[in-house]
Coordinates of C-alpha atoms and ligand atoms in Angstrom, one line a residue:
M1 CA 45.6 187.8 109.2
A2 CA 44.4 189.1 112.6
N3 CA 45.3 192.2 114.2
E4 CA 47.3 192.0 117.0
E5 CA 44.9 193.8 119.1
Q6 CA 42.3 191.4 118.0
L7 CA 43.5 188.5 120.0
L8 CA 41.2 187.4 122.7
T9 CA 41.7 185.7 126.1
L10 CA 39.5 182.4 126.9
E11 CA 38.0 184.7 128.8
D12 CA 37.4 187.7 126.6
V13 CA 35.6 184.8 125.0
A14 CA 33.9 183.8 128.3
D15 CA 32.6 187.2 128.9
R16 CA 31.6 188.0 125.6
L17 CA 29.3 185.3 125.4
K18 CA 28.0 185.3 129.1
I19 CA 29.0 181.3 128.9
S20 CA 31.8 179.5 131.4
V21 CA 35.6 179.8 130.9
S22 CA 35.5 176.1 131.1
T23 CA 33.3 175.6 128.1
V24 CA 35.4 178.2 125.6
R25 CA 38.6 176.0 127.0
R26 CA 36.8 172.9 126.1
W27 CA 36.4 174.2 122.3
V28 CA 39.4 175.4 122.0
K29 CA 41.1 171.8 122.7
S30 CA 38.7 170.0 120.1
N31 CA 40.0 172.4 118.4
E32 CA 35.7 172.9 116.8
L33 CA 37.1 177.0 117.9
R34 CA 41.1 177.8 116.2
S35 CA 42.5 179.6 118.4
I36 CA 46.8 180.2 118.9
K37 CA 48.6 178.6 121.3
I38 CA 50.2 181.1 123.7
G39 CA 51.9 179.1 126.1
N40 CA 52.9 175.7 128.0
R41 CA 50.2 176.2 130.6
G42 CA 46.9 176.4 128.9
Q43 CA 47.3 179.8 127.6
Y44 CA 45.1 180.5 124.4
R45 CA 44.5 183.7 122.1
I46 CA 41.3 183.5 119.6
S47 CA 41.0 186.0 117.1
L48 CA 38.0 187.4 116.8
E49 CA 37.6 186.8 113.0
D50 CA 37.8 183.0 114.2
L51 CA 35.6 183.4 117.3
E52 CA 32.8 184.7 114.5
E53 CA 33.5 181.8 112.4
F54 CA 33.0 179.5 114.9
L55 CA 29.7 181.2 116.0
A56 CA 28.0 181.3 112.5
E57 CA 28.8 177.5 112.4
Q58 CA 27.8 176.4 115.6
E59 CA 24.8 178.2 114.6
S60 CA 24.5 176.8 110.6
Q61 CA 24.7 173.6 113.1
Q62 CA 22.1 174.1 115.5
A63 CA 19.6 173.1 112.9
D64 CA 20.2 169.0 112.8
T65 CA 21.6 168.5 116.5
T66 CA 20.3 165.6 116.9
A67 CA 22.2 163.9 113.6
V68 CA 25.1 164.6 115.8
A69 CA 25.7 161.2 116.6
T70 CA 29.0 161.5 118.6
Y71 CA 29.3 163.4 121.9
K72 CA 30.8 167.3 122.0
R73 CA 32.0 166.6 118.0
G74 CA 30.1 168.1 115.5
R75 CA 29.3 167.2 111.4
E76 CA 32.2 168.1 110.9
W77 CA 34.3 165.5 113.1
R78 CA 31.9 162.9 111.6
Q79 CA 32.7 164.4 108.3
A80 CA 35.7 163.9 108.9
V81 CA 36.1 160.5 110.4
D82 CA 33.7 159.3 107.4
W83 CA 36.5 160.2 105.0
A84 CA 39.4 159.1 106.2
R85 CA 38.1 155.5 106.7
A86 CA 36.7 155.8 102.9
H87 CA 40.1 157.2 101.6
T88 CA 43.0 157.5 103.6
K89 CA 46.0 154.5 103.4
Y90 CA 48.0 154.3 106.3
I91 CA 51.6 154.0 106.8
V92 CA 52.7 153.2 110.1
V93 CA 56.7 153.2 111.1
I94 CA 57.3 151.6 114.6
G95 CA 60.7 150.6 116.1
G96 CA 62.6 147.8 117.3
V97 CA 65.5 146.7 119.0
I98 CA 66.5 150.3 120.2
S99 CA 65.3 153.7 120.0
G100 CA 67.5 156.3 118.8
L101 CA 67.7 154.7 115.1
G102 CA 66.1 157.3 113.5
K103 CA 62.5 156.8 112.9
G104 CA 61.8 160.8 112.6
I105 CA 64.6 161.2 110.1
A106 CA 62.7 157.2 108.0
S107 CA 59.1 158.4 108.8
A108 CA 60.0 161.6 106.7
S109 CA 62.4 159.8 104.1
I110 CA 59.1 157.5 103.2
G111 CA 56.9 160.3 102.7
K112 CA 59.6 162.2 100.4
L113 CA 59.3 159.4 98.1
L114 CA 55.7 160.3 98.0
N115 CA 54.8 163.3 98.4
S116 CA 55.4 163.7 94.5
R117 CA 51.2 163.7 93.7
L118 CA 49.7 162.3 97.1
S119 CA 49.3 164.5 100.2
I120 CA 50.6 163.6 103.5
V121 CA 49.8 164.3 107.4
P122 CA 52.5 163.1 109.3
I123 CA 51.2 161.8 113.2
K124 CA 53.5 161.2 115.7
C125 CA 52.5 158.6 118.6
D126 CA 54.2 159.0 121.8
G127 CA 53.7 157.1 124.9
Y128 CA 54.6 159.7 127.6
L129 CA 51.8 161.1 129.9
N130 CA 52.7 164.9 129.7
T131 CA 49.0 166.1 127.9
D132 CA 51.7 168.4 126.3
P133 CA 55.0 167.8 124.9
G134 CA 55.7 171.7 125.2
T135 CA 55.9 171.5 128.8
M136 CA 59.2 168.7 128.7
N137 CA 62.5 169.9 129.4
P138 CA 63.8 170.9 125.9
I139 CA 67.5 169.8 127.1
E140 CA 66.4 166.4 127.9
H141 CA 64.7 166.2 124.3
G142 CA 67.1 168.4 122.5
E143 CA 66.0 171.1 120.4
V144 CA 62.4 172.7 121.2
F145 CA 60.7 172.9 117.9
V146 CA 58.1 175.8 117.3
L147 CA 55.1 175.0 114.8
D148 CA 53.3 177.6 112.9
D149 CA 50.3 177.4 115.3
G150 CA 52.3 178.0 118.0
G151 CA 53.0 174.6 119.3
E152 CA 56.3 173.5 121.2
V153 CA 57.2 169.6 119.2
D154 CA 60.2 167.5 119.9
M155 CA 62.5 167.2 117.1
D156 CA 61.0 165.2 114.6
F157 CA 58.4 167.7 113.6
G158 CA 60.9 169.3 111.9
H159 CA 61.9 166.7 109.7
Y160 CA 58.9 166.2 109.0
E161 CA 58.5 169.4 107.7
R162 CA 61.7 169.8 106.3
F163 CA 61.2 166.6 104.5
L164 CA 57.7 167.2 103.3
G165 CA 57.0 170.5 103.1
V166 CA 53.7 170.4 104.6
T167 CA 53.5 172.9 108.0
C168 CA 52.3 170.4 110.8
R169 CA 49.7 171.4 113.6
F170 CA 50.2 170.2 116.8
E171 CA 46.9 168.3 117.5
W172 CA 49.1 166.1 114.7
N173 CA 50.9 165.1 118.6
L174 CA 49.6 162.2 120.3
T175 CA 50.7 161.7 123.7
M176 CA 49.3 159.0 125.7
G177 CA 48.4 162.1 128.3
K178 CA 46.2 163.4 125.9
V179 CA 44.4 160.3 124.9
Y180 CA 43.3 159.4 129.0
K181 CA 42.3 163.0 129.1
T182 CA 39.9 162.6 126.5
I183 CA 38.6 159.2 127.7
L184 CA 38.3 160.6 131.3
E185 CA 36.2 163.6 129.6
H186 CA 34.1 161.6 128.1
E187 CA 33.8 159.6 131.0
R188 CA 32.7 162.5 133.0
E189 CA 29.9 164.1 130.6
G190 CA 28.3 160.8 130.4
F191 CA 29.5 159.4 126.9
Y192 CA 29.7 155.3 128.0
L193 CA 26.5 155.6 129.0
G194 CA 26.6 152.9 132.1
Q195 CA 29.8 151.4 130.2
T196 CA 32.7 149.9 131.9
V197 CA 35.4 152.2 130.5
Q198 CA 38.3 149.7 129.2
L199 CA 41.2 150.3 128.0
I200 CA 40.0 148.0 125.2
P201 CA 37.8 148.8 122.8
H202 CA 37.6 152.8 124.7
V203 CA 41.1 153.9 124.6
T204 CA 42.1 152.0 121.1
D205 CA 38.9 154.2 119.9
V206 CA 40.0 157.3 120.7
I207 CA 43.3 156.3 119.8
K208 CA 41.7 155.1 116.3
E209 CA 39.2 158.6 116.3
W210 CA 42.2 160.1 115.9
F211 CA 44.2 158.2 112.9
F212 CA 40.7 159.4 111.0
E213 CA 39.9 162.5 112.0
I214 CA 43.3 164.1 111.6
P215 CA 43.8 163.1 107.6
G216 CA 40.8 163.4 107.8
R217 CA 40.4 167.1 108.2
L218 CA 42.9 167.7 105.5
Q219 CA 41.1 165.0 103.0
A220 CA 45.1 163.4 102.8
D221 CA 45.5 160.6 100.7
I222 CA 47.8 159.3 103.5
G223 CA 48.5 159.1 107.3
L224 CA 52.1 158.6 108.3
I225 CA 51.4 156.9 112.1
E226 CA 54.7 156.9 113.4
I227 CA 54.4 155.5 117.3
G228 CA 57.5 156.4 119.6
G229 CA 59.5 154.2 121.6
T230 CA 60.4 150.7 120.3
V231 CA 57.9 147.4 120.5
G232 CA 57.6 146.0 124.0
D233 CA 58.1 149.3 125.6
M234 CA 55.0 149.1 127.8
E235 CA 54.1 152.9 127.0
N236 CA 53.3 152.0 123.1
E237 CA 50.9 149.1 123.6
L238 CA 48.0 150.8 123.0
Y239 CA 49.3 152.5 120.1
L240 CA 50.0 149.2 118.5
E241 CA 46.7 148.0 119.1
A242 CA 45.1 150.7 117.7
V243 CA 47.1 150.4 114.2
R244 CA 45.9 146.6 114.7
Q245 CA 42.5 147.4 114.4
L246 CA 42.8 149.9 112.4
R247 CA 44.4 147.1 109.2
Q248 CA 41.1 144.8 110.6
E249 CA 38.8 148.3 110.1
V250 CA 39.8 149.8 107.1
G251 CA 41.7 145.9 105.1
E252 CA 44.9 144.9 104.6
E253 CA 45.6 146.7 101.6
N254 CA 44.8 150.1 102.8
V255 CA 47.6 150.0 106.1
L256 CA 51.6 149.7 105.8
F257 CA 53.3 148.7 108.5
V258 CA 57.2 149.1 108.3
L259 CA 59.2 147.8 111.5
L260 CA 62.6 149.8 111.6
T261 CA 65.4 148.1 113.6
Y262 CA 69.3 147.4 114.6
I263 CA 71.4 144.9 111.9
P264 CA 74.8 145.1 114.4
I265 CA 78.4 143.9 113.3
P266 CA 79.8 142.9 116.4
A267 CA 83.5 143.4 116.7
G268 CA 85.2 140.6 116.0
V269 CA 82.3 138.8 114.5
E270 CA 82.6 141.1 111.5
E271 CA 79.3 140.0 110.4
Q272 CA 75.8 141.8 110.3
K273 CA 73.1 140.1 112.8
S274 CA 70.5 139.5 112.2
K275 CA 68.4 137.7 115.9
P276 CA 67.9 141.4 117.0
T277 CA 65.6 142.2 114.5
Q278 CA 64.1 138.2 114.9
Q279 CA 63.3 138.9 117.6
S280 CA 61.4 142.6 117.6
V281 CA 59.8 140.9 114.5
K282 CA 58.2 138.2 117.4
L283 CA 57.5 140.5 119.4
L284 CA 55.6 142.7 116.9
N285 CA 53.5 139.0 115.7
E286 CA 52.6 138.6 119.4
R287 CA 50.6 141.8 118.8
G288 CA 48.8 140.6 115.8
I289 CA 51.3 142.9 113.9
R290 CA 53.3 141.6 110.5
P291 CA 55.7 143.8 109.3
D292 CA 55.0 144.6 105.2
V293 CA 58.6 145.9 105.0
I294 CA 61.5 145.8 107.4
I295 CA 63.9 148.5 107.7
G296 CA 67.2 147.4 108.8
R297 CA 69.2 150.4 110.0
C298 CA 73.6 149.1 109.4
A299 CA 76.9 150.6 109.4
E300 CA 76.6 148.7 106.4
R301 CA 74.6 148.4 103.1
L302 CA 72.8 144.7 104.3
T303 CA 74.2 141.5 102.2
E304 CA 72.0 139.4 99.8
K305 CA 72.5 136.7 102.5
I306 CA 71.1 138.3 105.6
K307 CA 68.4 140.4 103.2
R308 CA 67.7 136.4 103.0
K309 CA 67.4 135.4 105.7
I310 CA 65.5 138.0 107.6
A311 CA 62.6 137.1 104.8
L312 CA 62.6 133.5 105.7
F313 CA 62.9 133.9 109.4
C314 CA 60.3 136.8 109.7
N315 CA 58.1 135.8 107.1
I316 CA 57.9 138.9 104.2
N317 CA 59.6 139.2 101.0
K318 CA 63.3 139.5 100.8
G319 CA 63.0 142.7 98.9
A320 CA 60.9 144.0 101.7
V321 CA 64.1 144.2 103.6
I322 CA 65.7 147.2 103.1
S323 CA 68.8 148.5 104.1
G324 CA 69.0 151.3 106.5
L325 CA 72.8 152.5 106.2
D326 CA 74.2 155.0 108.5
V327 CA 74.9 158.3 106.7
T328 CA 76.7 161.2 106.7
S329 CA 73.6 163.5 105.8
V330 CA 70.1 162.3 106.4
Y331 CA 69.1 164.4 103.6
Q332 CA 70.7 160.5 101.8
I333 CA 68.1 158.7 103.2
P334 CA 65.4 159.0 100.7
L335 CA 67.2 158.0 98.3
I336 CA 68.8 155.3 99.9
F337 CA 65.4 153.9 100.1
E338 CA 64.4 154.7 96.9
E339 CA 67.3 152.6 95.3
E340 CA 66.9 149.7 97.9
G341 CA 63.2 149.4 96.2
L342 CA 61.1 150.8 99.0
T343 CA 59.1 153.5 97.3
E344 CA 57.9 150.2 94.6
I345 CA 56.9 148.1 97.5
V346 CA 54.7 150.7 98.8
H347 CA 53.5 151.1 95.5
K348 CA 52.5 147.9 94.8
R349 CA 51.4 146.9 98.6
L350 CA 48.7 150.2 98.8
S351 CA 47.9 150.3 94.9
I352 CA 48.7 153.8 94.9
Y353 CA 50.7 155.6 92.4
S354 CA 53.3 158.5 93.4
P355 CA 56.7 158.7 91.7
P356 CA 59.5 160.1 93.9
Q357 CA 61.0 163.6 92.7
L358 CA 64.0 163.9 93.6
L359 CA 66.4 164.8 90.6
E360 CA 66.7 168.4 92.4
W361 CA 67.0 166.8 95.7
R362 CA 69.9 164.3 94.5
K363 CA 71.6 167.9 92.9
L364 CA 71.7 169.1 96.5
V365 CA 72.5 166.1 98.6
D366 CA 76.0 165.6 96.3
R367 CA 77.0 169.3 96.8
L368 CA 76.1 168.3 100.3
L369 CA 78.6 165.3 100.0
S370 CA 81.4 166.9 98.0
P371 CA 81.6 169.7 98.1
S372 CA 84.3 172.4 96.0
G373 CA 85.4 175.8 96.0
P374 CA 86.2 178.0 98.4
L375 CA 85.7 176.8 102.4
I376 CA 83.5 178.8 104.0
R377 CA 83.9 179.0 107.7
V378 CA 80.2 180.2 110.0
A379 CA 80.9 180.9 113.2
I380 CA 78.1 180.0 115.6
C381 CA 78.2 181.6 119.4
G382 CA 75.5 180.4 121.8
K383 CA 76.3 178.8 125.4
Y384 CA 75.4 175.9 125.7
T385 CA 77.7 173.1 126.2
N386 CA 75.9 170.4 124.2
L387 CA 75.2 172.9 121.5
H388 CA 74.4 170.4 118.9
D389 CA 71.7 169.5 119.7
S390 CA 69.6 173.0 121.0
Y391 CA 70.7 174.8 117.0
A392 CA 69.5 171.8 115.4
S393 CA 67.8 173.3 112.8
V394 CA 69.8 176.0 112.8
I395 CA 73.0 173.6 111.4
E396 CA 70.3 172.6 109.2
A397 CA 69.2 175.7 107.9
V398 CA 73.7 176.3 107.6
K399 CA 73.7 173.4 105.1
H400 CA 70.5 174.0 102.9
S401 CA 72.5 177.1 102.3
G402 CA 75.6 175.3 101.9
A403 CA 73.9 173.0 99.2
H404 CA 73.0 176.7 97.2
I405 CA 76.8 178.0 96.8
D406 CA 80.1 176.5 95.2
G407 CA 81.8 176.8 98.6
Q408 CA 82.0 174.6 101.2
V409 CA 80.6 175.0 104.5
E410 CA 81.9 174.5 107.7
I411 CA 80.5 174.8 111.3
E412 CA 82.8 176.5 113.7
W413 CA 81.4 176.5 117.6
L414 CA 82.3 179.4 119.8
D415 CA 81.3 178.9 123.3
T416 CA 80.1 182.9 124.5
A417 CA 80.6 182.0 128.2
E418 CA 84.1 180.5 127.3
L419 CA 84.9 184.1 125.4
E420 CA 83.8 186.2 128.4
R421 CA 85.6 184.3 130.8
G422 CA 89.1 185.4 128.5
N423 CA 89.7 182.2 127.8
F424 CA 90.9 182.9 124.3
S425 CA 90.8 186.1 121.9
C426 CA 87.6 187.0 119.8
A427 CA 89.0 188.8 117.6
D428 CA 91.8 185.5 116.8
F429 CA 89.1 183.5 116.6
L430 CA 86.3 186.1 114.6
R431 CA 89.3 186.5 112.1
K432 CA 89.2 183.5 111.0
V433 CA 85.7 182.7 110.0
D434 CA 83.4 183.8 107.3
A435 CA 80.2 184.8 108.9
V436 CA 78.5 184.4 112.1
I437 CA 75.2 183.5 113.5
V438 CA 74.3 184.3 117.0
P439 CA 71.4 182.6 117.8
G440 CA 68.1 182.1 119.9
G441 CA 68.5 182.2 123.4
F442 CA 68.2 182.8 127.4
G443 CA 69.1 184.1 130.5
T444 CA 72.6 186.0 131.0
R445 CA 75.5 183.6 131.1
G446 CA 77.6 184.5 128.1
I447 CA 75.2 187.6 126.8
E448 CA 78.5 190.0 127.3
G449 CA 80.4 187.2 125.1
K450 CA 78.2 187.5 122.7
I451 CA 77.7 191.3 122.6
Q452 CA 81.7 191.3 121.9
V453 CA 81.0 189.4 118.8
I454 CA 78.6 190.8 117.6
R455 CA 80.5 194.4 118.0
Y456 CA 83.6 193.2 116.5
C457 CA 81.2 191.6 113.4
R458 CA 79.9 195.4 112.9
E459 CA 83.2 197.3 113.1
N460 CA 85.0 194.4 110.9
N461 CA 82.7 193.6 108.5
V462 CA 81.9 190.0 109.6
P463 CA 78.4 188.8 107.8
F464 CA 76.2 188.7 111.1
L465 CA 73.0 187.3 111.1
G466 CA 71.8 187.7 114.9
I467 CA 68.4 185.5 115.5
C468 CA 65.4 186.3 118.1
Y469 CA 68.2 187.3 121.1
G470 CA 70.8 187.5 118.6
M471 CA 69.2 190.2 117.2
Q472 CA 68.1 192.0 120.6
L473 CA 72.0 192.0 122.0
A474 CA 72.8 193.2 118.3
V475 CA 70.6 196.7 119.1
V476 CA 72.3 196.5 122.7
E477 CA 75.7 196.4 120.9
Y478 CA 74.6 199.2 118.8
A479 CA 72.8 201.2 121.9
R480 CA 75.9 201.0 123.7
H481 CA 79.1 201.4 121.0
V482 CA 77.4 203.9 118.4
V483 CA 74.1 205.9 119.8
G484 CA 76.8 206.0 123.8
L485 CA 73.8 204.2 126.2
S486 CA 75.8 202.4 128.2
G487 CA 74.3 201.3 130.1
A488 CA 71.8 200.0 127.9
H489 CA 70.9 196.2 127.8
T490 CA 68.1 193.9 128.0
T491 CA 65.5 193.6 130.8
E492 CA 65.8 189.7 130.6
A493 CA 69.4 190.5 132.2
A494 CA 67.6 192.4 135.3
E495 CA 66.0 189.4 135.9
D496 CA 69.0 188.4 137.0
G497 CA 70.0 191.5 138.8
F498 CA 72.2 193.1 136.4
E499 CA 71.9 196.9 136.5
V500 CA 69.3 198.3 133.4
A501 CA 70.1 201.6 132.7
D502 CA 68.8 202.4 129.0
P503 CA 66.4 199.1 128.9
V504 CA 66.7 199.1 125.1
V505 CA 65.2 196.0 125.1
C506 CA 61.9 195.1 127.4
I507 CA 59.5 192.2 127.8
L508 CA 56.5 192.4 125.8
P509 CA 53.3 194.1 126.7
E510 CA 51.3 191.1 126.5
Q511 CA 54.3 189.1 129.1
V512 CA 53.2 191.8 131.8
G513 CA 52.2 190.5 135.0
I514 CA 53.2 186.6 133.5
T515 CA 56.3 185.8 135.9
Q516 CA 56.9 182.4 135.3
K517 CA 59.7 182.2 133.8
G518 CA 59.6 180.9 130.2
G519 CA 56.2 179.8 131.3
T520 CA 54.6 181.2 128.5
M521 CA 56.0 183.1 125.1
R522 CA 54.9 184.8 121.9
L523 CA 55.2 181.6 120.3
G524 CA 54.3 180.6 116.5
G525 CA 54.0 182.2 112.8
H526 CA 53.0 185.5 112.9
D527 CA 53.0 188.0 109.2
V528 CA 56.1 190.2 109.2
M529 CA 56.2 193.2 106.6
L530 CA 58.9 194.4 105.3
K531 CA 60.1 197.2 104.2
E532 CA 60.6 198.2 100.3
N533 CA 63.8 198.1 99.3
S534 CA 65.5 197.0 102.1
R535 CA 67.7 194.0 102.2
A536 CA 65.3 191.3 104.1
A537 CA 62.6 192.8 101.5
R538 CA 65.2 191.6 98.3
L539 CA 66.4 188.7 99.6
Y540 CA 62.5 187.6 100.7
R541 CA 61.1 189.2 97.2
S542 CA 58.1 189.7 99.1
P543 CA 57.0 193.2 101.1
K544 CA 55.0 190.0 103.4
I545 CA 56.1 187.8 105.1
R546 CA 55.0 184.7 107.6
E547 CA 57.5 183.8 110.4
R548 CA 58.2 181.3 113.7
F549 CA 58.7 183.5 116.8
R550 CA 59.6 182.5 120.6
H551 CA 60.1 185.0 123.0
R552 CA 59.1 187.3 125.7
Y553 CA 61.0 190.6 124.9
E554 CA 61.1 193.4 121.9
V555 CA 62.7 196.2 121.0
N556 CA 61.3 199.2 123.3
P557 CA 59.9 201.3 120.4
E558 CA 60.9 204.1 122.9
Y559 CA 64.7 204.2 121.5
V560 CA 63.9 203.1 118.3
A561 CA 64.1 206.6 117.0
R562 CA 67.3 207.4 118.5
L563 CA 68.3 204.0 117.1
E564 CA 67.6 204.7 113.8
K565 CA 69.1 208.5 114.1
A566 CA 71.9 206.5 114.4
G567 CA 71.6 204.4 111.4
M568 CA 70.1 201.3 112.3
V569 CA 67.5 200.3 110.1
F570 CA 64.1 198.2 111.1
S571 CA 63.4 196.3 108.1
G572 CA 60.5 194.6 109.1
H573 CA 57.1 194.4 111.4
N574 CA 54.6 193.2 113.1
P575 CA 51.3 194.5 110.7
A576 CA 50.0 196.6 113.3
G577 CA 53.8 198.1 113.1
T578 CA 54.4 198.7 117.1
I579 CA 56.5 195.5 117.1
M580 CA 60.6 195.2 115.7
Q581 CA 60.9 192.3 113.9
V582 CA 64.2 192.8 111.5
M583 CA 67.1 195.0 111.6
E584 CA 69.5 195.8 109.6
L585 CA 72.7 197.9 108.9
P586 CA 72.7 199.3 105.4
N587 CA 76.0 200.1 105.5
H588 CA 77.6 196.5 106.2
P589 CA 78.0 193.7 103.9
Y590 CA 75.8 191.6 105.5
F591 CA 74.4 193.1 109.5
L592 CA 71.3 192.1 110.0
G593 CA 68.9 190.7 112.4
C594 CA 65.4 188.6 113.4
Q595 CA 62.9 188.4 116.0
F596 CA 61.6 185.1 114.8
H597 CA 63.5 181.7 113.9
P598 CA 64.3 181.2 110.1
E599 CA 65.7 178.6 110.7
L600 CA 62.8 176.6 111.3
T601 CA 61.2 177.0 108.3
S602 CA 64.7 175.9 106.2
K603 CA 64.4 173.4 103.2
L604 CA 67.2 171.7 101.5
E605 CA 65.7 172.3 98.0
E606 CA 64.7 176.3 99.5
P607 CA 66.8 177.6 102.2
A608 CA 65.8 180.3 104.2
P609 CA 66.4 183.7 102.6
L610 CA 68.0 185.0 105.4
F611 CA 70.9 182.7 105.7
R612 CA 70.7 182.4 102.2
G613 CA 71.7 186.0 102.1
L614 CA 74.0 185.4 104.5
I615 CA 75.8 182.2 103.5
R616 CA 76.3 184.4 99.9
T617 CA 77.8 187.2 100.8
A618 CA 80.1 185.9 103.2
F619 CA 80.9 183.3 99.6
E620 CA 81.1 186.6 97.5
R621 CA 83.2 188.0 99.5
K622 CA 85.8 184.7 100.3
R623 CA 86.2 184.4 95.9
T624 CA 87.4 188.4 95.7
Q625 CA 89.0 188.0 98.6
Q626 CA 91.2 185.0 97.0
A627 CA 90.8 186.8 93.7
S628 CA 92.6 189.8 95.0
E629 CA 95.1 187.3 97.4
S630 CA 96.0 185.0 93.7
L631 CA 96.2 188.7 91.9
A632 CA 98.8 190.5 94.7
G633 CA 101.0 187.0 94.4
E634 CA 101.1 187.4 90.6
A635 CA 102.2 191.1 91.1
Q636 CA 104.8 189.5 93.4
E637 CA 106.5 187.2 91.6
Ligands
LIG1 N1 65.1 185.4 125.9 C1 65.2 186.5 124.8 C2 63.5 186.6 124.3 O1 62.4 185.7 125.1 C3 65.2 185.8 122.9 C4 64.3 184.7 122.7 C5 65.2 183.6 121.7 O2 66.2 184.0 121.7 N2 64.2 182.8 121.4 O3 62.2 187.4 124.0

């Protein structure tokens, strides 16, 4: 792992090699030179190790540059493309009728059915022209999901990672912006040698090259391509044309098209209707694509009658019409697809064999659907009105942990801005909950409310997990009420004009001078060292972990000694020991804060340890409480 100090900027690299910054940027963009993306506006860091490796590779390639047929794309690239062309099979998921049918979940579920023996790489194609989805407004798109390589992507990647257990990479997200950018760069570099550069074949060629390169680099068995939007959208026409050509190139037997459509049951008619599906299939046929599988999203299982009708009019086997039932839990979807016979169709069609292993999954889903045992109420305390989407991964992580206990977990929402306004009492609300999560956040709205919540948890032994901002505010609370620094605050509040006498949380040194709010952050996966015998080390069962970050501020090192003297334990830090990354109070049933986002890597089969610890502690306390209540009851009788 690169030492934090060894990270070079593009300018540093250019300086060292006496070359232009734009060349370095090009290497980074084409992924020839590995980098860590630290912001939305093209900021990257490069570790010394990666730079040396890259230079060595360049040297070894110099001998046969003439053999590199394609512009700026080395031997490795060519090998990857050739490998995928010869070995990789593709499943392409396309949407019809309306958006919002859960194409991401459907794709992830198909992958889940096949990943027992095959390696799968998800590729998401977005039609918009941003080159980088990180620059889009997260409120519009729900939660920002942060990848290990620091890429900020949409929630679909969360589904892929949770269902497939893969660590996705930022470049697996294509956008038309990226596609056009590449074309324009090629054109400027003289790659097209006087040709007229056209949407077809040049743009579709670039898209196809990506379809080959991404799985090829990993020698993946299956490229799982999800095309954003719905058929008929102007934005995704070129992706559709590219997948049509893909099938033509690698053969019918290596590409499977799945169309996800909508089967309405209009009120009053009370019958499943196939017309919208037929129309979508027609649109797809016009583009030279015939679906192999149609998944009909519907409030009910599809009837035999409608399956027959769709098969007849859409020219596919009846067995290949699959119910995409509305469900309570998204984790049911792979199970439903399996029951509907999807795995077998895919196996046959692509001549592969990878029987789904769903035993454990099914058990956990059953628990989620019909939980028994004591009810555990978990309060998530934040400031957003649209709390649910902004904290999607936090909700999932709570559910994952809930599936591993013999209890029922329910989430309660606490709007800390309302709390500040005095609309209800903190104690009244929290008395009724068994665990509290203060998740990540930005800005100052609602933060005094969060601090009140944290104080209540600390003083009343309520199990507490503070994530990122939640940890920072737990440090502020402790500094104010235990260390006695009444002016303790985060300098993030100073930016909003608040007085900060004691900046116990302050800007990361690397962020100083970057004034653009949210413009850049410390992003992505980093190693964290855990203190021996701490609660964190016990929960993770390991002294060294890797977690994902998205922040600009950190615990101010100047206050660490005072906080520790007052009883706070910093049980996790970066390898250099300079940034405090986990905090805990040993004399509390469960009071833990982390600077990273454990929710991003939580999975149904393997919940994030810090969530699991929280829910388990809450569950055990509840059981003891109930036992002593019933004992007291018996004694009264
Ligand atoms: N606002 C805080 C920071 O930037 C916390 C960020 C977060 O919770 N993700 O450091």
